[in-house]
CSV table of C-alpha atoms and ligand atoms in Angstrom, one decimal:
chain,number,residue,atom,x,y,z
A,1,MET,CA,-22.2,-154.1,-19.8
A,2,ARG,CA,-18.8,-153.2,-18.4
A,3,THR,CA,-15.6,-152.1,-20.1
A,4,GLN,CA,-12.4,-150.2,-19.2
A,5,VAL,CA,-12.7,-147.1,-21.4
A,6,VAL,CA,-15.9,-145.8,-23.1
A,7,ILE,CA,-15.0,-143.7,-26.1
A,8,ILE,CA,-17.7,-141.3,-27.3
A,9,GLY,CA,-17.3,-140.6,-31.0
A,10,ALA,CA,-15.9,-142.6,-33.9
A,11,GLY,CA,-14.1,-139.7,-35.7
A,12,PRO,CA,-10.3,-140.0,-36.1
A,13,ALA,CA,-9.7,-139.1,-32.4
A,14,GLY,CA,-12.0,-141.8,-31.0
A,15,LEU,CA,-11.0,-144.5,-33.4
A,16,LEU,CA,-7.3,-143.9,-33.0
A,17,LEU,CA,-7.6,-143.9,-29.2
A,18,GLY,CA,-9.5,-147.1,-29.4
A,19,ARG,CA,-6.8,-148.7,-31.5
A,20,LEU,CA,-3.8,-147.6,-29.3
A,21,LEU,CA,-5.6,-148.9,-26.2
A,22,GLU,CA,-6.7,-152.2,-27.8
A,23,LEU,CA,-3.2,-152.9,-28.9
A,24,GLN,CA,-2.1,-152.7,-25.2
A,25,GLY,CA,-4.9,-155.0,-24.1
A,26,ILE,CA,-7.1,-152.3,-22.7
A,27,GLU,CA,-10.8,-152.9,-23.5
A,28,THR,CA,-12.8,-150.1,-25.1
A,29,VAL,CA,-16.3,-149.6,-26.4
A,30,ILE,CA,-16.9,-146.8,-29.0
A,31,LEU,CA,-20.3,-145.1,-29.1
A,32,GLU,CA,-21.1,-143.1,-32.3
A,33,ARG,CA,-24.3,-141.2,-33.0
A,34,LYS,CA,-24.1,-141.5,-36.8
A,35,SER,CA,-23.8,-144.4,-39.1
A,36,ARG,CA,-20.5,-145.7,-40.3
A,37,ASP,CA,-21.3,-144.5,-43.9
A,38,TYR,CA,-22.2,-141.0,-42.7
A,39,VAL,CA,-18.9,-140.7,-40.8
A,40,LEU,CA,-17.0,-141.9,-43.9
A,41,GLY,CA,-18.9,-139.4,-46.1
A,42,ARG,CA,-17.4,-136.3,-44.4
A,43,ILE,CA,-14.8,-134.5,-46.5
A,44,ARG,CA,-12.2,-132.9,-44.3
A,45,ALA,CA,-8.5,-131.8,-44.6
A,46,GLY,CA,-5.7,-134.0,-45.5
A,47,VAL,CA,-2.2,-132.9,-44.4
A,48,LEU,CA,-0.5,-135.2,-41.9
A,49,GLU,CA,2.5,-134.3,-39.8
A,50,GLU,CA,5.3,-136.9,-39.4
A,51,GLY,CA,4.3,-137.4,-35.8
A,52,THR,CA,0.7,-138.2,-36.9
A,53,VAL,CA,2.0,-140.7,-39.4
A,54,GLU,CA,4.1,-142.3,-36.7
A,55,LEU,CA,1.1,-142.7,-34.4
A,56,LEU,CA,-1.0,-144.2,-37.2
A,57,GLU,CA,1.9,-146.6,-37.9
A,58,ARG,CA,1.9,-147.5,-34.2
A,59,ALA,CA,-1.9,-148.1,-34.5
A,60,GLY,CA,-1.2,-150.6,-37.3
A,61,ALA,CA,-3.3,-148.4,-39.6
A,62,ALA,CA,-0.7,-146.9,-42.0
A,63,GLN,CA,-0.2,-149.5,-44.7
A,64,ARG,CA,-2.5,-147.8,-47.3
A,65,LEU,CA,-1.3,-144.4,-46.1
A,66,HIS,CA,2.3,-145.3,-47.1
A,67,ALA,CA,1.1,-146.8,-50.4
A,68,GLU,CA,-1.1,-144.0,-51.4
A,69,GLY,CA,-0.2,-140.9,-49.4
A,70,LEU,CA,1.8,-138.2,-51.2
A,71,VAL,CA,4.9,-137.0,-49.3
A,72,HIS,CA,5.4,-133.3,-49.8
A,73,GLY,CA,8.7,-131.6,-49.1
A,74,GLY,CA,7.3,-128.0,-49.1
A,75,VAL,CA,4.4,-125.7,-49.8
A,76,GLU,CA,4.1,-122.5,-51.8
A,77,LEU,CA,2.7,-119.2,-50.6
A,78,SER,CA,1.4,-116.7,-53.2
A,79,PHE,CA,1.0,-113.0,-52.5
A,80,GLY,CA,-0.8,-110.9,-55.1
A,81,GLY,CA,0.3,-113.4,-57.8
A,82,GLU,CA,3.9,-113.7,-56.7
A,83,ARG,CA,4.8,-117.3,-55.6
A,84,HIS,CA,7.5,-118.5,-53.3
A,85,ARG,CA,8.2,-122.1,-52.4
A,86,PHE,CA,9.2,-123.0,-48.8
A,87,ASP,CA,11.4,-126.1,-49.0
A,88,PHE,CA,10.7,-127.8,-45.6
A,89,LYS,CA,13.0,-130.7,-46.5
A,90,LYS,CA,16.0,-128.4,-47.1
A,91,LEU,CA,15.1,-125.9,-44.3
A,92,ILE,CA,14.6,-128.4,-41.5
A,93,GLY,CA,14.7,-131.9,-43.0
A,94,ARG,CA,11.0,-132.6,-42.6
A,95,THR,CA,8.0,-133.4,-44.8
A,96,VAL,CA,4.2,-133.7,-44.6
A,97,THR,CA,2.0,-136.4,-46.1
A,98,VAL,CA,-1.1,-135.6,-48.0
A,99,TYR,CA,-3.7,-138.2,-47.3
A,100,GLY,CA,-7.4,-137.4,-46.7
A,101,GLN,CA,-8.9,-137.6,-43.2
A,102,THR,CA,-11.7,-139.7,-44.7
A,103,GLU,CA,-9.1,-142.3,-45.6
A,104,VAL,CA,-7.5,-142.1,-42.2
A,105,THR,CA,-10.9,-142.8,-40.7
A,106,HIS,CA,-11.5,-145.6,-43.1
A,107,ASP,CA,-8.2,-147.3,-42.2
A,108,LEU,CA,-8.8,-147.0,-38.5
A,109,MET,CA,-12.3,-148.4,-38.8
A,110,ASP,CA,-11.0,-151.4,-40.8
A,111,ALA,CA,-8.3,-152.0,-38.2
A,112,ARG,CA,-10.8,-151.9,-35.4
A,113,ASP,CA,-13.1,-154.3,-37.2
A,114,ALA,CA,-10.2,-156.7,-37.6
A,115,SER,CA,-9.5,-156.6,-33.9
A,116,GLY,CA,-13.1,-157.5,-33.0
A,117,ALA,CA,-13.3,-154.5,-30.6
A,118,HIS,CA,-16.8,-153.3,-29.8
A,119,SER,CA,-18.2,-150.3,-31.7
A,120,ILE,CA,-21.8,-149.3,-31.6
A,121,TYR,CA,-23.0,-146.9,-34.3
A,122,GLU,CA,-26.3,-145.0,-34.6
A,123,VAL,CA,-26.8,-144.6,-30.8
A,124,ASP,CA,-29.1,-141.8,-29.4
A,125,ASP,CA,-29.3,-139.9,-26.2
A,126,VAL,CA,-25.7,-140.6,-24.9
A,127,SER,CA,-25.3,-139.3,-21.4
A,128,LEU,CA,-22.3,-139.3,-19.0
A,129,HIS,CA,-22.6,-140.0,-15.3
A,130,GLY,CA,-20.4,-140.2,-12.2
A,131,PHE,CA,-17.2,-139.2,-13.8
A,132,ASP,CA,-16.3,-137.2,-10.7
A,133,GLY,CA,-16.1,-140.5,-8.8
A,134,ALA,CA,-14.4,-143.8,-9.3
A,135,SER,CA,-17.2,-145.6,-11.2
A,136,PRO,CA,-18.5,-143.6,-14.2
A,137,THR,CA,-21.3,-144.9,-16.4
A,138,VAL,CA,-22.5,-144.0,-19.9
A,139,ARG,CA,-26.1,-144.5,-20.9
A,140,TYR,CA,-27.4,-144.6,-24.5
A,141,VAL,CA,-30.3,-145.7,-26.5
A,142,LYS,CA,-30.0,-148.1,-29.4
A,143,ASP,CA,-33.0,-149.1,-31.6
A,144,GLY,CA,-35.3,-147.6,-29.0
A,145,VAL,CA,-33.8,-149.6,-26.1
A,146,GLY,CA,-31.8,-148.0,-23.2
A,147,HIS,CA,-28.4,-149.4,-22.2
A,148,GLU,CA,-25.8,-148.6,-19.6
A,149,ILE,CA,-22.1,-149.2,-19.6
A,150,ALA,CA,-20.0,-149.1,-16.4
A,151,CYS,CA,-16.4,-148.2,-17.0
A,152,ASP,CA,-13.1,-146.8,-15.4
A,153,PHE,CA,-12.8,-143.8,-17.8
A,154,ILE,CA,-14.7,-141.9,-20.4
A,155,ALA,CA,-13.0,-140.4,-23.4
A,156,GLY,CA,-15.0,-137.5,-25.0
A,157,CYS,CA,-13.9,-137.7,-28.6
A,158,ASP,CA,-17.3,-136.5,-29.9
A,159,GLY,CA,-16.3,-133.3,-31.8
A,160,PHE,CA,-17.3,-129.7,-31.3
A,161,HIS,CA,-21.0,-130.4,-31.0
A,162,GLY,CA,-20.7,-133.5,-28.8
A,163,VAL,CA,-22.2,-134.3,-25.5
A,164,SER,CA,-19.0,-134.8,-23.5
A,165,ARG,CA,-18.0,-131.1,-23.1
A,166,ALA,CA,-21.6,-130.2,-22.6
A,167,SER,CA,-21.8,-132.7,-19.7
A,168,VAL,CA,-19.2,-130.7,-17.7
A,169,PRO,CA,-20.7,-128.1,-15.2
A,170,ALA,CA,-20.2,-124.7,-16.8
A,171,THR,CA,-18.4,-123.4,-13.7
A,172,ALA,CA,-15.7,-126.1,-14.2
A,173,LEU,CA,-14.9,-125.0,-17.8
A,174,THR,CA,-13.3,-121.9,-19.3
A,175,THR,CA,-13.6,-121.4,-23.0
A,176,TYR,CA,-11.7,-119.2,-25.4
A,177,GLU,CA,-13.1,-118.4,-28.7
A,178,ARG,CA,-12.7,-116.3,-31.9
A,179,ALA,CA,-15.1,-116.6,-34.8
A,180,TYR,CA,-14.0,-115.2,-38.1
A,181,PRO,CA,-16.5,-113.4,-40.3
A,182,PHE,CA,-15.6,-115.5,-43.3
A,183,GLY,CA,-15.5,-119.2,-44.3
A,184,TRP,CA,-13.9,-121.4,-46.9
A,185,LEU,CA,-16.0,-122.6,-49.9
A,186,GLY,CA,-14.4,-125.9,-50.9
A,187,VAL,CA,-14.7,-127.9,-54.1
A,188,LEU,CA,-13.6,-131.5,-54.6
A,189,VAL,CA,-12.9,-132.4,-58.3
A,190,GLU,CA,-11.8,-135.5,-60.2
A,191,LYS,CA,-8.9,-133.7,-62.0
A,192,PRO,CA,-5.1,-133.8,-61.4
A,193,PRO,CA,-3.9,-131.1,-59.0
A,194,VAL,CA,-2.7,-127.8,-60.5
A,195,SER,CA,0.6,-128.2,-58.7
A,196,ASP,CA,2.7,-131.0,-57.1
A,197,GLU,CA,2.5,-129.2,-53.8
A,198,LEU,CA,-0.1,-127.0,-52.0
A,199,ILE,CA,-0.4,-123.3,-52.9
A,200,TYR,CA,-1.8,-120.9,-50.2
A,201,ALA,CA,-2.7,-117.6,-51.9
A,202,ASN,CA,-3.3,-114.1,-50.5
A,203,HIS,CA,-5.1,-112.0,-53.1
A,204,GLU,CA,-7.0,-108.8,-52.8
A,205,ARG,CA,-10.2,-110.7,-53.8
A,206,GLY,CA,-9.5,-113.0,-50.8
A,207,PHE,CA,-7.7,-116.1,-49.8
A,208,ALA,CA,-7.4,-119.3,-52.0
A,209,LEU,CA,-5.9,-122.7,-51.5
A,210,CYS,CA,-5.0,-125.3,-54.1
A,211,SER,CA,-4.8,-128.7,-52.3
A,212,GLN,CA,-5.2,-132.3,-53.4
A,213,ARG,CA,-6.2,-135.8,-52.4
A,214,SER,CA,-4.3,-137.9,-55.0
A,215,HIS,CA,-2.6,-137.5,-58.4
A,216,THR,CA,-6.1,-137.5,-59.9
A,217,ARG,CA,-8.3,-135.7,-57.3
A,218,SER,CA,-8.0,-132.1,-56.2
A,219,ARG,CA,-9.4,-130.0,-53.5
A,220,TYR,CA,-9.7,-126.2,-53.9
A,221,TYR,CA,-10.9,-123.5,-51.6
A,222,VAL,CA,-11.8,-119.8,-51.8
A,223,GLN,CA,-12.5,-117.4,-48.9
A,224,VAL,CA,-16.1,-116.3,-48.9
A,225,PRO,CA,-18.3,-114.3,-46.4
A,226,VAL,CA,-19.5,-116.7,-43.7
A,227,GLU,CA,-23.2,-116.3,-44.6
A,228,GLU,CA,-22.5,-117.3,-48.3
A,229,ARG,CA,-24.8,-120.0,-49.6
A,230,VAL,CA,-23.4,-123.0,-51.6
A,231,GLN,CA,-26.3,-122.9,-54.0
A,232,ASP,CA,-25.3,-119.4,-55.1
A,233,TRP,CA,-22.0,-120.9,-56.3
A,234,SER,CA,-22.2,-122.7,-59.6
A,235,ASP,CA,-19.1,-124.6,-60.6
A,236,ASP,CA,-18.3,-122.0,-63.2
A,237,ARG,CA,-18.5,-119.2,-60.7
A,238,PHE,CA,-16.2,-121.1,-58.3
A,239,TRP,CA,-13.6,-121.7,-61.0
A,240,ASP,CA,-13.7,-118.1,-62.3
A,241,GLU,CA,-13.2,-116.8,-58.8
A,242,LEU,CA,-10.3,-119.2,-58.0
A,243,ARG,CA,-8.5,-118.4,-61.2
A,244,GLN,CA,-8.6,-114.7,-60.4
A,245,ARG,CA,-6.9,-115.3,-57.1
A,246,LEU,CA,-4.1,-117.3,-58.5
A,247,ASP,CA,-1.0,-116.2,-60.4
A,248,PRO,CA,-1.5,-116.2,-64.2
A,249,GLU,CA,0.6,-119.3,-64.8
A,250,THR,CA,-1.2,-121.4,-62.2
A,251,ALA,CA,-4.6,-120.1,-63.3
A,252,GLU,CA,-3.7,-121.2,-66.9
A,253,ARG,CA,-2.7,-124.7,-65.8
A,254,LEU,CA,-5.8,-125.2,-63.6
A,255,GLN,CA,-7.9,-128.2,-64.8
A,256,THR,CA,-11.5,-127.8,-63.9
A,257,GLY,CA,-14.5,-130.1,-64.0
A,258,PRO,CA,-17.8,-130.9,-62.3
A,259,SER,CA,-17.5,-130.7,-58.5
A,260,ILE,CA,-18.1,-133.9,-56.6
A,261,GLU,CA,-18.5,-132.1,-53.3
A,262,LYS,CA,-19.0,-128.4,-52.5
A,263,SER,CA,-19.5,-126.9,-49.1
A,264,VAL,CA,-18.8,-123.8,-47.0
A,265,ALA,CA,-16.9,-124.3,-43.7
A,266,PRO,CA,-16.8,-121.4,-41.2
A,267,LEU,CA,-13.5,-120.5,-39.6
A,268,ARG,CA,-13.2,-120.6,-35.8
A,269,SER,CA,-10.6,-120.7,-33.1
A,270,PHE,CA,-11.8,-122.4,-29.9
A,271,VAL,CA,-10.2,-123.9,-26.8
A,272,ALA,CA,-11.9,-125.4,-23.7
A,273,GLU,CA,-9.9,-125.7,-20.5
A,274,PRO,CA,-9.1,-128.0,-18.7
A,275,LEU,CA,-9.3,-131.3,-20.6
A,276,ARG,CA,-9.8,-133.6,-17.6
A,277,PHE,CA,-12.7,-133.7,-15.2
A,278,GLY,CA,-12.1,-136.6,-12.8
A,279,ARG,CA,-12.5,-139.6,-15.0
A,280,LEU,CA,-13.7,-137.8,-18.1
A,281,PHE,CA,-11.2,-136.6,-20.7
A,282,LEU,CA,-11.8,-134.4,-23.7
A,283,ALA,CA,-9.7,-134.9,-26.9
A,284,GLY,CA,-9.8,-133.6,-30.5
A,285,ASP,CA,-12.5,-131.3,-31.7
A,286,ALA,CA,-14.5,-131.8,-28.5
A,287,ALA,CA,-11.8,-129.7,-26.8
A,288,HIS,CA,-10.6,-127.3,-29.5
A,289,ILE,CA,-11.1,-126.0,-33.0
A,290,VAL,CA,-8.5,-124.3,-35.2
A,291,PRO,CA,-9.1,-122.5,-38.5
A,292,PRO,CA,-8.0,-124.9,-41.3
A,293,THR,CA,-5.3,-122.6,-42.6
A,294,GLY,CA,-2.4,-124.3,-40.8
A,295,ALA,CA,-3.8,-127.8,-41.5
A,296,LYS,CA,-3.6,-128.5,-37.8
A,297,GLY,CA,-7.1,-129.9,-36.9
A,298,LEU,CA,-6.5,-133.6,-37.4
A,299,ASN,CA,-2.9,-133.4,-36.2
A,300,LEU,CA,-3.9,-131.8,-33.0
A,301,ALA,CA,-6.6,-134.4,-32.4
A,302,VAL,CA,-4.0,-137.1,-33.0
A,303,HIS,CA,-1.5,-135.5,-30.6
A,304,ASP,CA,-4.1,-135.3,-27.8
A,305,VAL,CA,-5.0,-138.9,-28.3
A,306,GLY,CA,-1.3,-140.0,-28.2
A,307,LEU,CA,-0.9,-138.2,-24.8
A,308,LEU,CA,-4.2,-139.7,-23.5
A,309,ALA,CA,-3.3,-143.2,-24.7
A,310,ASN,CA,0.1,-142.9,-22.9
A,311,ALA,CA,-1.6,-141.7,-19.7
A,312,LEU,CA,-4.2,-144.5,-19.7
A,313,ILE,CA,-1.6,-147.2,-20.6
A,314,GLU,CA,0.6,-146.0,-17.8
A,315,PHE,CA,-2.4,-146.2,-15.4
A,316,TYR,CA,-3.3,-149.8,-16.3
A,317,ARG,CA,0.3,-151.0,-16.5
A,318,GLU,CA,1.8,-149.3,-13.5
A,319,ARG,CA,-1.2,-148.1,-11.5
A,320,SER,CA,0.3,-144.6,-11.9
A,321,GLU,CA,-1.9,-141.6,-12.2
A,322,THR,CA,1.0,-139.3,-13.3
A,323,GLY,CA,0.1,-139.3,-17.0
A,324,ILE,CA,-3.6,-138.7,-16.2
A,325,ALA,CA,-2.8,-135.9,-13.9
A,326,HIS,CA,-0.6,-134.2,-16.5
A,327,TYR,CA,-2.7,-134.9,-19.6
A,328,SER,CA,-4.6,-131.6,-19.7
A,329,ALA,CA,-1.6,-129.3,-19.1
A,330,ARG,CA,0.6,-131.2,-21.6
A,331,ALA,CA,-2.1,-131.3,-24.3
A,332,LEU,CA,-2.9,-127.6,-23.8
A,333,LEU,CA,0.6,-126.5,-24.2
A,334,HIS,CA,0.7,-128.1,-27.7
A,335,ILE,CA,-2.9,-126.9,-28.5
A,336,TRP,CA,-2.1,-123.3,-27.8
A,337,ASN,CA,0.9,-123.4,-30.0
A,338,ALA,CA,-1.2,-124.8,-32.8
A,339,GLU,CA,-3.9,-122.1,-32.1
A,340,ARG,CA,-1.2,-119.4,-32.3
A,341,PHE,CA,0.2,-120.8,-35.6
A,342,SER,CA,-3.3,-121.3,-37.2
A,343,TRP,CA,-4.3,-117.8,-36.2
A,344,TRP,CA,-1.1,-116.3,-37.6
A,345,MET,CA,-1.4,-118.1,-40.9
A,346,THR,CA,-5.0,-117.2,-41.1
A,347,SER,CA,-4.3,-113.5,-40.4
A,348,ILE,CA,-1.5,-113.1,-43.0
A,349,LEU,CA,-3.3,-114.9,-45.8
A,350,HIS,CA,-7.0,-113.7,-45.6
A,351,ARG,CA,-8.8,-110.6,-46.6
A,352,LEU,CA,-9.9,-109.5,-43.1
A,353,PRO,CA,-12.8,-107.0,-43.1
A,354,GLU,CA,-11.1,-104.7,-40.6
A,355,LEU,CA,-7.9,-104.6,-42.5
A,356,ASP,CA,-6.8,-101.1,-43.5
A,357,ASP,CA,-4.0,-100.2,-45.9
A,358,PHE,CA,-1.5,-100.4,-43.1
A,359,GLY,CA,-2.7,-104.0,-42.2
A,360,ARG,CA,-2.3,-105.1,-45.9
A,361,ARG,CA,1.2,-103.8,-46.0
A,362,LEU,CA,2.0,-105.7,-42.9
A,363,GLN,CA,0.7,-108.9,-44.5
A,364,ARG,CA,3.0,-108.2,-47.4
A,365,ALA,CA,5.9,-107.5,-45.0
A,366,GLU,CA,5.3,-110.9,-43.4
A,367,PHE,CA,5.6,-112.6,-46.8
A,368,ASP,CA,8.8,-110.7,-47.6
A,369,HIS,CA,10.2,-111.5,-44.2
A,370,LEU,CA,9.5,-115.2,-44.7
A,371,ARG,CA,11.1,-115.1,-48.2
A,372,GLN,CA,14.2,-113.3,-47.0
A,373,SER,CA,15.0,-114.9,-43.7
A,374,ASP,CA,15.9,-118.6,-43.4
A,375,ALA,CA,15.3,-118.3,-39.7
A,376,ALA,CA,11.7,-117.1,-40.3
A,377,ALA,CA,11.1,-119.7,-43.1
A,378,SER,CA,12.5,-122.4,-40.8
A,379,ALA,CA,10.1,-121.4,-38.0
A,380,PHE,CA,7.2,-121.5,-40.5
A,381,ALA,CA,8.4,-125.0,-41.7
A,382,GLU,CA,8.8,-126.2,-38.1
A,383,ASN,CA,5.2,-125.2,-37.2
A,384,TYR,CA,3.6,-126.4,-40.4
A,385,THR,CA,5.3,-129.8,-40.3
A,386,GLY,CA,4.8,-130.2,-36.5
A,387,LYS,CA,7.3,-129.4,-33.9
A,388,ALA,CA,10.0,-132.0,-33.2
A,389,GLY,CA,9.2,-131.8,-29.5
A,390,SER,CA,5.7,-132.9,-30.2
A,391,ARG,CA,6.7,-136.4,-31.0
A,392,LEU,CA,5.3,-139.0,-28.6
A,393,GLN,CA,6.9,-142.1,-27.3
A,394,LEU,CA,4.7,-145.0,-26.5
A,395,GLY,CA,5.8,-148.1,-24.6
A,396,PRO,CA,6.4,-151.4,-26.4
A,397,ALA,CA,3.3,-153.2,-27.6
B,1,LIG,N1,-22.8,-139.3,-29.1
B,1,LIG,C1,-22.0,-140.1,-29.9
B,1,LIG,N2,-21.2,-139.6,-30.9
B,1,LIG,C2,-21.2,-138.3,-31.1
B,1,LIG,C3,-22.0,-137.4,-30.3
B,1,LIG,C4,-22.9,-138.0,-29.3
B,1,LIG,N3,-23.6,-137.2,-28.6
B,1,LIG,N4,-21.8,-136.2,-30.8
B,1,LIG,C5,-20.9,-136.3,-31.8
B,1,LIG,N5,-20.6,-137.6,-32.0
B,1,LIG,C6,-19.7,-138.1,-33.0
B,1,LIG,C7,-19.8,-137.4,-34.4
B,1,LIG,O1,-20.8,-138.0,-35.1
B,1,LIG,C8,-18.4,-137.7,-35.0
B,1,LIG,O2,-18.4,-138.9,-35.7
B,1,LIG,O3,-18.3,-137.8,-32.6
B,1,LIG,C9,-17.5,-137.8,-33.8
B,1,LIG,C10,-16.5,-136.7,-33.7
B,1,LIG,O4,-15.6,-136.8,-34.8
B,1,LIG,P1,-14.9,-135.5,-35.4
B,1,LIG,O5,-15.9,-134.4,-35.5
B,1,LIG,O6,-14.3,-136.0,-36.7
B,1,LIG,O7,-13.8,-135.1,-34.3
B,1,LIG,P2,-12.4,-135.7,-34.0
B,1,LIG,O8,-12.4,-137.2,-34.0
B,1,LIG,O9,-12.0,-135.0,-32.8
B,1,LIG,O10,-11.5,-135.3,-35.2
B,1,LIG,C11,-10.9,-134.1,-35.3
B,1,LIG,O11,-12.0,-133.6,-37.3
B,1,LIG,O12,-13.1,-131.6,-37.7
B,1,LIG,C12,-12.0,-132.3,-37.9
B,1,LIG,O13,-10.4,-130.5,-38.0
B,1,LIG,C13,-10.8,-131.6,-37.3
B,1,LIG,O14,-9.4,-132.9,-38.5
B,1,LIG,C14,-9.9,-132.7,-37.2
B,1,LIG,C15,-10.7,-133.9,-36.8
B,2,LIG,C1,-7.3,-129.8,-47.6
B,2,LIG,O1,-6.7,-130.5,-48.5
B,2,LIG,O2,-8.5,-130.0,-47.4
B,2,LIG,C2,-6.6,-128.8,-46.8
B,2,LIG,C3,-5.2,-128.7,-47.0
B,2,LIG,C4,-4.5,-127.8,-46.3
B,2,LIG,C5,-5.2,-127.0,-45.4
B,2,LIG,C6,-6.5,-127.1,-45.2
B,2,LIG,C7,-7.2,-128.0,-45.9
B,2,LIG,O3,-4.5,-126.0,-44.7
């Protein structure tokens, strides 16, 4: 088999890249290790920047998002039970859209199915070859039979544990990493959200987040030690802990019920550099991880993919390698800003083991500074909603 671009991984990054390329007449094959249902069963974050929504529109996969997504004009931060709302709309005229990543993935899969583009699920033993030359190939096994695809480019969109980054010689790669000694215990529940907007809470018992998926479905998190086991957390224990970390009025309003999903996610910051190795590109979680506090993971993956799609479209249309040559540096500039913001938001909101009294007073001072200074609040709003400069222009379809 031969195609133009082989995409490894059918997460949001791989599916979106496939869509943006197909719409420009560039042929792709997606190879995914898991089944479609497995991919759609993963529960992940759900806050979309305006630039992300624009790219999904561009991919022709935003109809349901516009019908069902919830547009939020701000968020609240709570410190020791004192809440403050940051009005993004008023501060900088921007909003975010709350729409689950699972739904984004679903919409992109549907759009790909409708276009007839080739996706192969449940493949084993994917391996990448010859990407340092002009004729890369990708091998895989499907139902016990080995196959090979010849291509022009390989896009490694296969997440943190994927094969793409692992295929690059260690000497060609520099990685930067910070693991946090805590995680988020998350619960999904079929109850209306406690508040119209998200509440991020710093409490002496630890961080908590009140999020949502729709008017009837909520997502809540509490900070726990990273080694904590889900089975030690009954629903009652979770709700008791969450209530204690919220201000009394919010705790009173909280509607609880049986959890429909419960899991612990570790927090990690990670960046691999560079993102291009000859004709192999890394995008999304394959290249970087942010702690979820700034809600940047999906947005960052989408931004990489927008840049990569631009670069590949430019290559096929104009035979220009400029976009390809600049992909890594351009993406990394944006990635490091998101790493910085996610690290900052994580540090001011969590109970960090090494935090002494001085550190706790500094966290409080950050909160007061954000409340008192429109400039500081605007910088927060700009980073949370996605920097204006990160908007991507794609040529006409
Ligand atoms: N071969 C084929 N597919 C693979 C392989 C492999 N060796 N390894 C992993 N995959 C698949 C995974 O099964 C997964 O479906 O690659 C896909 C990667 O998808 P994601 O992990 O969702 O990563 P990405 O598309 O970059 O999306 C980034 O996911 O983790 C969140 O915060 C992150 O929201 C962000 C988003
Ligand atoms: C979520 O809804 O899962 C969510 C929202 C905001 C975050 C992280 C996760 O910062």
